[in-house]
Amino acid sequence: MKEHLKLNYALKISRLFLVIVILSTRYYNPCFSQSINDSIAVSLLAEIEARSEMANSKEYEKVIKYYFAVAPQKALDVCERWVEKAKNFKDKISETDALINLSKCNIILGKFDEAGTAALKGIKLAARCGYPDGEALHFGNLGVIAEMKGDNTQAIKHYLKADSVFAMTGNLKNRAFIENNLGIVYNNIQLFEKSLEYYNRALKHKIELRDTIGTASTYVNIGVLYESLKNDYNKALDFYMVAAVIYDKYGLLPQRATIYNNIGLIYLNTGDIVKSKESLINALKIREQIGDITGVASTKLNLALYSQKAHNINDQIRYAFESASIFEKAGVKPKLAESHKLLADAYETIGKPASSLYHLKQYVSLRDSVLNEENQKTVQELEAKYQNEVNQKKITILQQENRIGKLILIALILAFITISVTLFFIFRQIKLNNKHKQMKSELRILRMQMNPHFIFNSISSIQAYMLKNNSDAASAYLLRFATLMRSIMNQSAKDIISLKEEIETLENYFALENMRREEAVNCIVNVKEGTDTEDVFIPPMLVQPFVENSFKHAFKEENKGNKIEIIFAIEER
């Protein structure tokens, strides 16, 4: 019992880094990294830097988004050159954007002091040039840095500041990022109901924005919460599997590594140490491949937990020492504390009490600085204070708008009359250009699409249920969808499956299709008498495409009495 509680506590603490890997990259839309390759990125960067004028921030960010996914250090180099060029051109807005990206790159590389310095410079610069969203983005980065260092009070202070600005400017995308991170912090300090509240806020924004990848990151965080709050590992695993489908679709390696890590910890906590090691090793390989230094340290810490469970003391000491070395340099106190605790346990096991006592003292000191009652009270006071500031700002803005509203209206009418004819022709040309670009984008997206339309329709159905606040239907659909996805993923590695498995997959598919239709289709599967479904084998997903085409083309949804009947029989030849 003592060992189980110790592992469960370590699991909760270790979530801080695993989920923040996704959220610290939230400002980058990972889909963009799929639209260019290395040669295109090199060519685009050379063209940008050769110009005699300052390039648009979005052009720089397109290159950085690519390198961020495949080579974070190279992304950092690009950011540093961007900062210098913006200074030379005295473009303060561009310099602010460059510092935002520079801070993010340093966070991923574990250089938190450098990231903090860039963020503080950016805040001052954004304030001077009247760029509130830029200022808020830098406060968001400071929140990530404080969270990584275990200073939850400062993390919430910075996140609330950023959230108040985004609420004023109406920036839903970045507000979803901030509120997602607030959910993580509240989970870290074990205020679980507050954590779920902020996750639901973030999820609402992401659904409204049709942000599929962002929605997946929130599914991961909710899965983590189910582990921490209720130890409901099956439900957590279902949320992870839905997110994994989305991450696989877009080829997102950092996020896929996080899923492997989380699943490895679930298996570890439920006693399946063989599957635990397999998942953790997969996560470690990906993080080493992409140069995610602190992610590598986090996975090695989890491998030390695995080694402890497997009674492999040498590996426990090795992995714990390697992770502690990185976390100490990066100043990540919660993870460093766990490394010392594992070292203390290992040395106690092999009979070295002096070494065990040293690491135990380090663990207690670090743990007490991260989790204490005073922090929780301060957090609640800070939230109330900043919520009051938000309300006061809203009142002030409304009063100012009432005073100058009439003057603005008159000015807008005069301006509209003056330039309306000119704008008509300009907007007409812009509309034609945008339509052309949209057609090209749609063609590119169609070429990139990896999964059939059924997956997209299913995710859209989940979102529709949530928008209607039909949480029971959404949960039922989500669980049914996760079960079907797990079956398909398991069967995809096989050349043949039993007829029984094929029928079970078809029944899950029937249920999902009927949940989306107003009039259910009567789906009947008959097996000829004397046929043993466990001894008959066929290729996986052999029948499903025909059934899908039947749903799509054979019926009108409003018709009643629609029917699909499938008969499996063995014919002698």
Coordinates of C-alpha atoms in Angstrom, one line a residue:
M1 CA 0.0 0.0 0.0
K2 CA 2.8 2.4 0.9
E3 CA 4.5 1.7 -2.5
H4 CA 1.3 2.3 -4.4
L5 CA 0.6 5.7 -2.7
K6 CA 4.2 6.8 -3.3
L7 CA 4.0 5.9 -7.0
N8 CA 0.6 7.6 -7.3
Y9 CA 1.9 10.8 -5.8
A10 CA 4.9 10.8 -8.2
L11 CA 2.5 10.3 -11.1
K12 CA 0.6 13.4 -10.1
I13 CA 3.7 15.6 -9.8
S14 CA 5.2 14.3 -13.0
R15 CA 2.3 15.5 -15.0
L16 CA 3.5 19.1 -14.8
F17 CA 6.0 18.7 -17.5
L18 CA 4.3 16.1 -19.6
V19 CA 1.3 18.3 -20.5
I20 CA 3.2 21.6 -20.6
V21 CA 5.2 20.3 -23.6
I22 CA 2.0 20.5 -25.6
L23 CA 0.9 23.8 -24.1
S24 CA 4.2 25.6 -24.4
T25 CA 4.0 25.1 -28.1
R26 CA 0.3 26.1 -28.3
Y27 CA 1.1 29.4 -30.1
Y28 CA 2.6 27.4 -32.9
N29 CA 0.0 25.6 -35.0
P30 CA 1.8 22.4 -35.7
C31 CA -0.1 21.9 -39.0
F32 CA 2.1 24.5 -40.6
S33 CA 5.2 22.3 -40.1
Q34 CA 3.6 19.9 -42.6
S35 CA 3.3 22.4 -45.4
I36 CA 7.0 22.9 -46.0
N37 CA 10.2 20.8 -45.9
D38 CA 13.8 21.6 -45.1
S39 CA 14.8 22.8 -48.5
I40 CA 11.7 25.1 -48.7
A41 CA 12.4 26.4 -45.2
V42 CA 16.1 27.2 -46.1
S43 CA 15.1 28.9 -49.3
L44 CA 12.3 30.9 -47.6
L45 CA 14.6 32.0 -44.8
A46 CA 17.3 33.1 -47.2
E47 CA 14.8 35.1 -49.2
I48 CA 13.5 36.8 -46.1
E49 CA 16.9 37.7 -44.8
A50 CA 18.1 39.0 -48.1
R51 CA 15.4 41.6 -48.4
S52 CA 16.2 45.3 -48.0
E53 CA 13.0 45.8 -46.0
M54 CA 11.6 44.2 -42.8
A55 CA 9.7 40.9 -43.5
N56 CA 6.3 40.3 -42.1
S57 CA 6.2 38.4 -38.7
K58 CA 4.1 35.7 -40.2
E59 CA 6.8 34.9 -42.8
Y60 CA 9.4 34.4 -40.0
E61 CA 6.9 32.4 -37.9
K62 CA 6.3 30.0 -40.8
V63 CA 10.0 29.1 -40.9
I64 CA 10.2 28.9 -37.1
K65 CA 7.1 26.6 -36.9
Y66 CA 8.9 24.2 -39.2
Y67 CA 12.2 24.2 -37.3
F68 CA 10.4 24.2 -34.0
A69 CA 9.0 20.7 -34.8
V70 CA 12.2 19.2 -36.2
A71 CA 15.2 21.2 -34.8
P72 CA 14.4 23.6 -31.9
Q73 CA 18.0 24.9 -31.7
K74 CA 17.8 26.0 -35.3
A75 CA 14.5 27.8 -34.5
L76 CA 16.3 29.6 -31.7
D77 CA 19.0 30.8 -34.1
V78 CA 16.4 32.1 -36.6
C79 CA 14.7 34.0 -33.7
E80 CA 17.9 35.6 -32.6
R81 CA 18.6 36.9 -36.2
W82 CA 15.0 38.1 -36.4
V83 CA 15.5 40.2 -33.2
E84 CA 18.6 41.8 -34.6
K85 CA 17.1 42.7 -37.9
A86 CA 14.0 44.2 -36.3
K87 CA 16.2 46.3 -34.1
N88 CA 18.1 47.6 -37.2
F89 CA 14.9 48.6 -38.9
K90 CA 13.5 50.0 -35.6
D91 CA 10.3 47.9 -36.0
K92 CA 9.1 47.6 -32.4
I93 CA 6.1 45.4 -33.3
S94 CA 8.3 42.9 -35.2
E95 CA 10.9 42.9 -32.5
T96 CA 8.2 42.1 -29.9
D97 CA 7.0 39.2 -32.0
A98 CA 10.6 38.0 -32.4
L99 CA 11.1 38.1 -28.6
I100 CA 7.9 36.1 -28.1
N101 CA 9.2 33.3 -30.3
L102 CA 12.7 33.6 -28.8
S103 CA 11.3 33.1 -25.3
K104 CA 9.3 30.0 -26.5
C105 CA 12.3 28.4 -28.1
N106 CA 14.3 28.8 -24.9
I107 CA 11.5 27.3 -22.9
I108 CA 11.5 24.1 -25.0
L109 CA 15.3 23.9 -24.8
G110 CA 15.2 24.2 -21.0
K111 CA 16.9 27.7 -20.9
F112 CA 14.4 29.3 -18.6
D113 CA 16.6 32.2 -17.5
E114 CA 17.2 33.2 -21.1
A115 CA 13.4 32.8 -21.8
G116 CA 12.5 35.0 -18.9
T117 CA 15.0 37.7 -20.0
A118 CA 13.4 37.8 -23.5
A119 CA 9.9 37.9 -22.0
L120 CA 10.6 40.9 -19.7
K121 CA 12.2 42.8 -22.6
G122 CA 9.2 42.0 -24.7
I123 CA 6.7 43.3 -22.1
K124 CA 8.5 46.7 -21.9
L125 CA 8.7 47.0 -25.6
A126 CA 5.0 46.0 -26.2
A127 CA 3.9 48.5 -23.6
R128 CA 5.9 51.3 -25.3
C129 CA 4.5 50.6 -28.8
G130 CA 0.9 50.0 -27.7
Y131 CA 0.7 46.2 -28.5
P132 CA -1.5 44.7 -25.8
D133 CA -1.7 41.2 -27.3
G134 CA 2.1 41.1 -27.6
E135 CA 2.4 42.1 -23.9
A136 CA -0.1 39.4 -22.9
L137 CA 1.8 36.7 -24.9
H138 CA 5.0 37.5 -23.0
F139 CA 3.1 37.3 -19.7
G140 CA 1.9 33.8 -20.9
N141 CA 5.5 32.8 -21.4
L142 CA 6.5 34.0 -17.9
G143 CA 3.6 31.9 -16.6
V144 CA 5.0 28.8 -18.3
I145 CA 8.5 29.5 -17.0
A146 CA 7.2 30.0 -13.4
E147 CA 5.2 26.8 -13.7
M148 CA 8.2 24.8 -14.9
K149 CA 10.2 26.0 -11.9
G150 CA 7.4 25.0 -9.5
D151 CA 6.4 28.6 -8.6
N152 CA 2.6 28.1 -8.9
T153 CA 1.8 31.4 -7.3
Q154 CA 3.8 33.4 -9.9
A155 CA 2.5 31.2 -12.7
I156 CA -1.2 32.0 -11.9
K157 CA -0.3 35.7 -11.4
H158 CA 1.1 35.9 -14.9
Y159 CA -1.6 33.7 -16.5
L160 CA -4.4 35.8 -15.0
K161 CA -2.7 39.0 -16.2
A162 CA -2.5 37.6 -19.8
D163 CA -6.1 36.3 -19.6
S164 CA -7.5 39.7 -18.6
V165 CA -5.8 41.3 -21.6
F166 CA -7.0 38.7 -24.0
A167 CA -10.5 39.0 -22.6
M168 CA -10.4 42.8 -23.4
T169 CA -9.0 42.3 -26.9
G170 CA -11.3 39.3 -27.7
N171 CA -8.4 37.0 -28.6
L172 CA -10.1 33.6 -28.1
K173 CA -7.2 31.5 -29.5
N174 CA -4.7 32.8 -26.9
R175 CA -7.2 32.9 -24.2
A176 CA -7.8 29.2 -24.7
F177 CA -4.1 28.6 -24.3
I178 CA -3.9 30.6 -21.1
E179 CA -7.0 29.0 -19.5
N180 CA -5.7 25.5 -20.5
N181 CA -2.5 26.3 -18.6
L182 CA -4.4 27.6 -15.6
G183 CA -6.2 24.2 -15.5
I184 CA -2.8 22.5 -15.4
V185 CA -1.5 24.7 -12.5
Y186 CA -4.7 24.1 -10.4
N187 CA -4.2 20.4 -11.0
N188 CA -0.6 20.7 -9.8
I189 CA -1.7 22.2 -6.5
Q190 CA -4.5 19.6 -6.2
L191 CA -7.4 22.1 -6.7
F192 CA -9.1 19.6 -9.0
E193 CA -12.5 21.1 -9.4
K194 CA -11.0 24.5 -10.3
S195 CA -8.7 22.7 -12.8
L196 CA -11.7 21.1 -14.5
E197 CA -13.5 24.5 -14.6
Y198 CA -10.6 26.1 -16.6
Y199 CA -10.2 23.1 -18.9
N200 CA -13.9 23.4 -19.8
R201 CA -13.5 27.1 -20.5
A202 CA -10.5 26.4 -22.8
L203 CA -12.4 23.5 -24.5
K204 CA -15.3 25.8 -25.2
H205 CA -13.1 28.4 -26.9
K206 CA -11.3 25.7 -29.0
I207 CA -14.5 24.2 -30.2
E208 CA -15.8 27.6 -31.1
L209 CA -12.5 28.2 -33.1
R210 CA -12.7 24.7 -34.7
D211 CA -9.3 24.1 -33.3
T212 CA -9.0 20.3 -33.6
I213 CA -5.4 20.1 -32.5
G214 CA -6.0 22.4 -29.5
T215 CA -9.0 20.4 -28.6
A216 CA -6.8 17.3 -28.6
S217 CA -4.4 18.9 -26.1
T218 CA -7.3 19.6 -23.8
Y219 CA -8.5 16.0 -24.1
V220 CA -5.0 15.0 -22.9
N221 CA -5.2 17.4 -19.9
I222 CA -8.7 16.1 -19.0
G223 CA -7.3 12.6 -19.1
V224 CA -4.5 13.6 -16.7
L225 CA -7.2 15.1 -14.4
Y226 CA -9.1 11.9 -14.3
E227 CA -6.0 10.1 -13.2
S228 CA -5.3 12.7 -10.5
L229 CA -8.8 13.3 -9.3
K230 CA -10.5 9.8 -9.5
N231 CA -7.7 7.4 -10.4
D232 CA -10.0 6.5 -13.3
Y233 CA -7.3 5.1 -15.6
N234 CA -9.7 3.5 -18.2
K235 CA -11.4 6.8 -18.8
A236 CA -8.1 8.7 -18.9
L237 CA -6.8 6.1 -21.5
D238 CA -9.9 6.7 -23.7
F239 CA -9.2 10.5 -23.7
Y240 CA -5.5 9.8 -24.6
M241 CA -6.5 7.5 -27.5
V242 CA -8.8 10.1 -29.1
A243 CA -6.0 12.7 -28.8
A244 CA -3.5 10.2 -30.3
V245 CA -5.7 9.7 -33.4
I246 CA -5.6 13.5 -34.0
Y247 CA -1.8 13.7 -33.4
D248 CA -1.1 10.8 -35.7
K249 CA -3.2 12.5 -38.4
Y250 CA -1.0 15.6 -38.3
G251 CA 2.3 13.8 -37.6
L252 CA 2.9 15.7 -34.3
L253 CA 6.0 14.0 -32.7
P254 CA 6.2 16.1 -29.5
Q255 CA 2.6 15.5 -28.7
R256 CA 2.8 11.8 -29.6
A257 CA 5.7 11.5 -27.2
T258 CA 3.6 13.0 -24.4
I259 CA 0.9 10.4 -25.1
Y260 CA 3.4 7.6 -24.9
N261 CA 4.7 9.0 -21.6
N262 CA 1.2 9.3 -20.1
I263 CA 0.2 5.9 -21.2
G264 CA 3.4 4.4 -19.8
L265 CA 2.6 6.0 -16.4
I266 CA -0.9 4.5 -16.5
Y267 CA 0.5 1.0 -17.1
L268 CA 3.0 1.6 -14.4
N269 CA 0.4 2.6 -11.9
T270 CA -1.8 -0.4 -12.8
G271 CA 1.1 -2.9 -12.5
D272 CA 1.6 -3.7 -16.2
I273 CA 5.4 -2.9 -16.1
V274 CA 6.1 -4.6 -19.5
K275 CA 3.8 -2.3 -21.4
S276 CA 4.9 0.6 -19.2
K277 CA 8.6 0.2 -20.2
E278 CA 7.6 -0.2 -23.9
S279 CA 5.6 3.1 -23.9
L280 CA 8.3 5.1 -22.0
I281 CA 11.1 3.9 -24.3
N282 CA 9.1 5.0 -27.3
A283 CA 8.6 8.4 -25.7
L284 CA 12.3 8.7 -24.9
K285 CA 13.3 7.9 -28.5
I286 CA 11.0 10.6 -29.9
R287 CA 12.2 13.2 -27.5
E288 CA 15.9 12.4 -28.1
Q289 CA 15.2 12.6 -31.9
I290 CA 13.6 16.1 -31.7
G291 CA 16.2 17.5 -29.1
D292 CA 13.7 18.0 -26.3
I293 CA 16.2 18.1 -23.5
T294 CA 13.8 18.6 -20.5
G295 CA 11.4 16.1 -22.1
V296 CA 14.2 13.5 -22.2
A297 CA 14.8 14.2 -18.5
S298 CA 11.2 13.8 -17.6
T299 CA 11.0 10.5 -19.4
K300 CA 14.2 9.3 -17.7
L301 CA 12.6 10.1 -14.4
N302 CA 9.6 8.0 -15.3
L303 CA 12.0 5.2 -16.3
A304 CA 13.5 5.5 -12.9
L305 CA 10.0 4.9 -11.4
Y306 CA 9.7 1.9 -13.7
S307 CA 13.1 0.5 -12.6
Q308 CA 12.0 0.9 -9.0
K309 CA 8.8 -1.1 -9.7
A310 CA 10.9 -3.7 -11.6
H311 CA 13.4 -3.9 -8.7
N312 CA 16.3 -2.9 -11.0
I313 CA 18.2 -0.7 -8.6
N314 CA 21.2 0.1 -10.9
D315 CA 18.9 1.5 -13.6
Q316 CA 16.8 3.4 -11.0
I317 CA 20.0 5.2 -9.7
R318 CA 21.3 5.8 -13.3
Y319 CA 18.0 7.3 -14.6
A320 CA 17.4 9.3 -11.5
F321 CA 20.9 10.9 -11.5
E322 CA 20.6 11.7 -15.3
S323 CA 17.2 13.4 -14.8
A324 CA 18.3 15.3 -11.7
S325 CA 21.3 16.7 -13.4
I326 CA 19.1 18.3 -16.2
F327 CA 16.3 19.4 -13.8
E328 CA 18.8 21.1 -11.5
K329 CA 20.4 23.1 -14.4
A330 CA 16.9 24.1 -15.6
G331 CA 15.6 24.9 -12.1
V332 CA 12.6 22.5 -12.4
K333 CA 12.0 22.0 -8.7
P334 CA 9.0 19.5 -8.7
K335 CA 10.8 17.1 -11.0
L336 CA 14.1 17.6 -9.2
A337 CA 12.4 16.7 -5.9
E338 CA 11.1 13.4 -7.4
S339 CA 14.6 12.5 -8.7
H340 CA 16.0 13.0 -5.2
K341 CA 13.2 10.9 -3.7
L342 CA 14.0 8.0 -6.1
L343 CA 17.7 8.2 -5.2
A344 CA 16.9 8.2 -1.5
D345 CA 14.8 5.0 -1.9
A346 CA 17.4 3.3 -4.0
Y347 CA 20.3 4.0 -1.6
E348 CA 18.1 2.8 1.3
T349 CA 17.4 -0.5 -0.5
I350 CA 21.1 -1.2 -1.1
G351 CA 22.1 -0.3 2.5
K352 CA 23.7 3.2 2.1
P353 CA 22.0 5.2 4.8
A354 CA 24.2 8.3 4.6
S355 CA 23.5 8.8 0.8
S356 CA 19.8 8.0 1.4
L357 CA 19.5 10.6 4.1
Y358 CA 21.2 13.3 1.9
H359 CA 18.8 12.8 -1.0
L360 CA 15.8 12.5 1.3
K361 CA 16.6 15.9 2.9
Q362 CA 16.9 17.4 -0.6
Y363 CA 13.5 15.9 -1.5
V364 CA 11.7 17.3 1.6
S365 CA 13.2 20.8 1.1
L366 CA 12.1 21.0 -2.6
R367 CA 8.7 19.4 -2.0
D368 CA 7.8 21.9 0.7
S369 CA 8.7 24.8 -1.5
V370 CA 6.3 23.6 -4.2
L371 CA 3.3 22.3 -2.3
N372 CA 2.2 24.2 0.9
E373 CA -0.9 25.6 2.3
E374 CA 0.2 29.2 2.1
N375 CA 0.7 28.9 -1.7
Q376 CA -2.9 27.7 -2.1
K377 CA -4.3 30.7 0.0
T378 CA -2.2 33.1 -2.0
V379 CA -3.3 31.7 -5.3
Q380 CA -7.0 32.2 -4.3
E381 CA -6.4 35.8 -3.2
L382 CA -4.5 36.5 -6.4
E383 CA -7.3 35.2 -8.6
A384 CA -9.9 37.3 -6.7
K385 CA -7.7 40.4 -7.0
Y386 CA -7.2 40.0 -10.8
Q387 CA -10.8 39.1 -11.4
N388 CA -11.7 42.4 -9.7
E389 CA -9.2 44.2 -11.9
V390 CA -10.8 42.7 -15.0
N391 CA -14.2 43.9 -13.9
Q392 CA -12.9 47.4 -13.2
K393 CA -11.3 47.6 -16.6
K394 CA -14.5 46.6 -18.3
I395 CA -16.4 49.3 -16.4
T396 CA -13.9 51.9 -17.3
I397 CA -13.9 51.0 -21.0
L398 CA -17.7 51.1 -21.1
Q399 CA -17.8 54.5 -19.6
Q400 CA -15.2 55.8 -22.1
E401 CA -17.1 54.3 -25.0
N402 CA -20.3 56.0 -24.0
R403 CA -18.6 59.4 -23.9
I404 CA -17.0 59.2 -27.2
G405 CA -19.5 56.9 -29.0
K406 CA -21.3 59.7 -30.8
L407 CA -18.1 61.4 -32.0
I408 CA -16.8 58.0 -33.3
L409 CA -20.1 57.3 -35.1
I410 CA -20.0 60.7 -36.9
A411 CA -16.4 60.2 -37.9
L412 CA -17.0 56.7 -39.2
I413 CA -20.0 57.9 -41.3
L414 CA -17.9 60.7 -42.9
A415 CA -15.0 58.4 -43.5
F416 CA -17.3 55.8 -45.1
I417 CA -18.8 58.3 -47.5
T418 CA -15.4 59.5 -48.6
I419 CA -13.7 56.2 -49.3
S420 CA -16.6 53.9 -50.1
V421 CA -16.2 54.0 -53.9
T422 CA -12.5 53.3 -53.6
L423 CA -13.0 50.5 -51.1
F424 CA -15.5 48.8 -53.4
F425 CA -13.0 48.2 -56.1
I426 CA -10.2 47.3 -53.6
F427 CA -12.4 44.8 -51.7
R428 CA -13.6 43.3 -55.0
Q429 CA -10.0 42.5 -56.0
I430 CA -9.1 41.3 -52.5
K431 CA -12.2 38.9 -52.6
L432 CA -11.1 37.5 -55.9
N433 CA -7.5 37.0 -54.6
N434 CA -8.7 35.4 -51.4
K435 CA -11.0 33.1 -53.3
H436 CA -8.1 31.9 -55.4
K437 CA -5.9 31.4 -52.3
Q438 CA -8.7 29.5 -50.6
M439 CA -9.1 27.2 -53.6
K440 CA -5.3 26.5 -53.5
S441 CA -5.4 25.9 -49.8
E442 CA -8.3 23.5 -50.1
L443 CA -6.5 21.5 -52.7
R444 CA -3.4 21.3 -50.5
I445 CA -5.4 20.2 -47.5
L446 CA -7.1 17.5 -49.5
R447 CA -3.7 16.2 -50.6
M448 CA -2.5 16.1 -47.0
Q449 CA -5.6 14.4 -45.5
M450 CA -4.6 11.0 -44.1
N451 CA -7.9 9.6 -42.7
P452 CA -11.4 9.0 -44.2
H453 CA -14.1 11.6 -43.6
F454 CA -15.6 9.3 -40.9
I455 CA -13.0 10.4 -38.3
F456 CA -13.6 14.1 -39.0
N457 CA -17.4 13.6 -38.8
S458 CA -17.1 11.7 -35.5
I459 CA -14.9 14.5 -34.0
S460 CA -17.4 17.1 -35.3
S461 CA -20.3 15.2 -33.6
I462 CA -18.5 15.2 -30.3
Q463 CA -18.0 18.9 -30.6
A464 CA -21.6 19.4 -31.6
Y465 CA -22.8 17.6 -28.4
M466 CA -20.5 19.7 -26.3
L467 CA -21.7 23.0 -27.9
K468 CA -25.3 21.9 -27.0
N469 CA -24.1 21.2 -23.4
N470 CA -25.2 17.5 -24.0
S471 CA -22.3 16.1 -21.9
D472 CA -23.9 12.7 -21.5
A473 CA -24.3 12.2 -25.2
A474 CA -20.8 13.6 -25.9
S475 CA -19.3 11.3 -23.3
A476 CA -21.2 8.2 -24.7
Y477 CA -20.2 9.1 -28.3
L478 CA -16.6 9.7 -27.2
L479 CA -16.2 6.4 -25.4
R480 CA -17.8 4.5 -28.3
F481 CA -15.5 6.3 -30.8
A482 CA -12.4 5.6 -28.6
T483 CA -13.3 1.9 -28.5
L484 CA -13.7 1.8 -32.3
M485 CA -10.4 3.6 -32.8
R486 CA -8.6 1.3 -30.4
S487 CA -10.0 -1.7 -32.3
I488 CA -8.9 -0.3 -35.7
M489 CA -5.4 0.6 -34.3
N490 CA -5.0 -2.9 -32.9
Q491 CA -6.2 -4.6 -36.1
S492 CA -4.1 -2.4 -38.4
A493 CA -0.9 -4.3 -37.4
K494 CA -2.4 -7.7 -38.4
D495 CA -2.7 -9.3 -41.8
I496 CA -5.9 -11.2 -40.8
I497 CA -8.4 -11.1 -38.0
S498 CA -11.2 -13.4 -36.9
L499 CA -14.7 -13.0 -38.2
K500 CA -15.8 -12.3 -34.7
E501 CA -13.5 -9.3 -34.4
E502 CA -14.7 -8.0 -37.8
I503 CA -18.4 -8.3 -36.6
E504 CA -17.6 -6.5 -33.3
T505 CA -15.9 -3.6 -35.2
L506 CA -18.9 -3.4 -37.6
E507 CA -21.4 -3.2 -34.7
N508 CA -19.4 -0.4 -33.1
Y509 CA -19.4 1.4 -36.5
F510 CA -23.2 0.9 -36.9
A511 CA -23.8 2.3 -33.4
L512 CA -21.7 5.5 -34.1
E513 CA -23.4 6.1 -37.5
N514 CA -26.9 5.7 -36.0
M515 CA -26.0 8.1 -33.1
R516 CA -25.4 10.8 -35.7
R517 CA -28.7 10.2 -37.7
E518 CA -32.2 11.3 -36.9
E519 CA -33.7 8.1 -38.2
A520 CA -31.7 5.0 -37.3
V521 CA -30.8 2.4 -39.9
N522 CA -31.8 -1.2 -39.0
C523 CA -28.4 -3.0 -39.2
I524 CA -28.5 -6.8 -39.2
V525 CA -25.5 -9.1 -39.2
N526 CA -26.3 -12.8 -39.9
V527 CA -23.8 -15.7 -39.8
K528 CA -24.7 -18.9 -41.6
E529 CA -25.5 -21.7 -39.2
G530 CA -22.5 -23.9 -38.4
T531 CA -19.9 -21.2 -39.0
D532 CA -17.5 -20.7 -36.1
T533 CA -16.7 -17.0 -36.1
E534 CA -13.5 -17.5 -34.0
D535 CA -12.0 -20.0 -36.5
V536 CA -12.8 -18.1 -39.7
F537 CA -10.2 -15.4 -40.6
I538 CA -10.4 -12.5 -43.1
P539 CA -8.4 -9.3 -43.8
P540 CA -9.2 -6.5 -41.3
M541 CA -11.7 -3.7 -42.4
L542 CA -12.8 -5.8 -45.4
V543 CA -16.5 -5.1 -45.1
Q544 CA -16.6 -1.6 -43.4
P545 CA -15.9 0.4 -46.6
F546 CA -19.0 -1.2 -48.3
V547 CA -21.1 -0.4 -45.2
E548 CA -19.8 3.2 -45.1
N549 CA -20.8 3.7 -48.8
S550 CA -24.2 2.3 -48.0
F551 CA -24.7 4.8 -45.2
K552 CA -23.4 7.6 -47.4
H553 CA -25.2 6.9 -50.8
A554 CA -28.0 4.3 -50.3
F555 CA -30.3 6.2 -48.0
K556 CA -31.8 9.6 -47.3
E557 CA -31.5 10.4 -43.6
E558 CA -35.2 11.5 -43.3
N559 CA -36.5 8.2 -44.7
K560 CA -37.8 5.6 -42.2
G561 CA -37.3 1.9 -42.4
N562 CA -33.9 1.9 -43.9
K563 CA -32.1 -1.4 -43.5
I564 CA -28.7 -2.9 -44.0
E565 CA -28.3 -6.7 -43.8
I566 CA -25.0 -8.5 -44.0
I567 CA -24.7 -12.3 -44.4
F568 CA -21.5 -14.1 -43.7
A569 CA -21.4 -17.6 -45.2
I570 CA -18.7 -20.1 -46.4
E571 CA -19.4 -21.5 -49.9
E572 CA -17.8 -24.8 -51.0
R573 CA -16.1 -24.7 -54.5

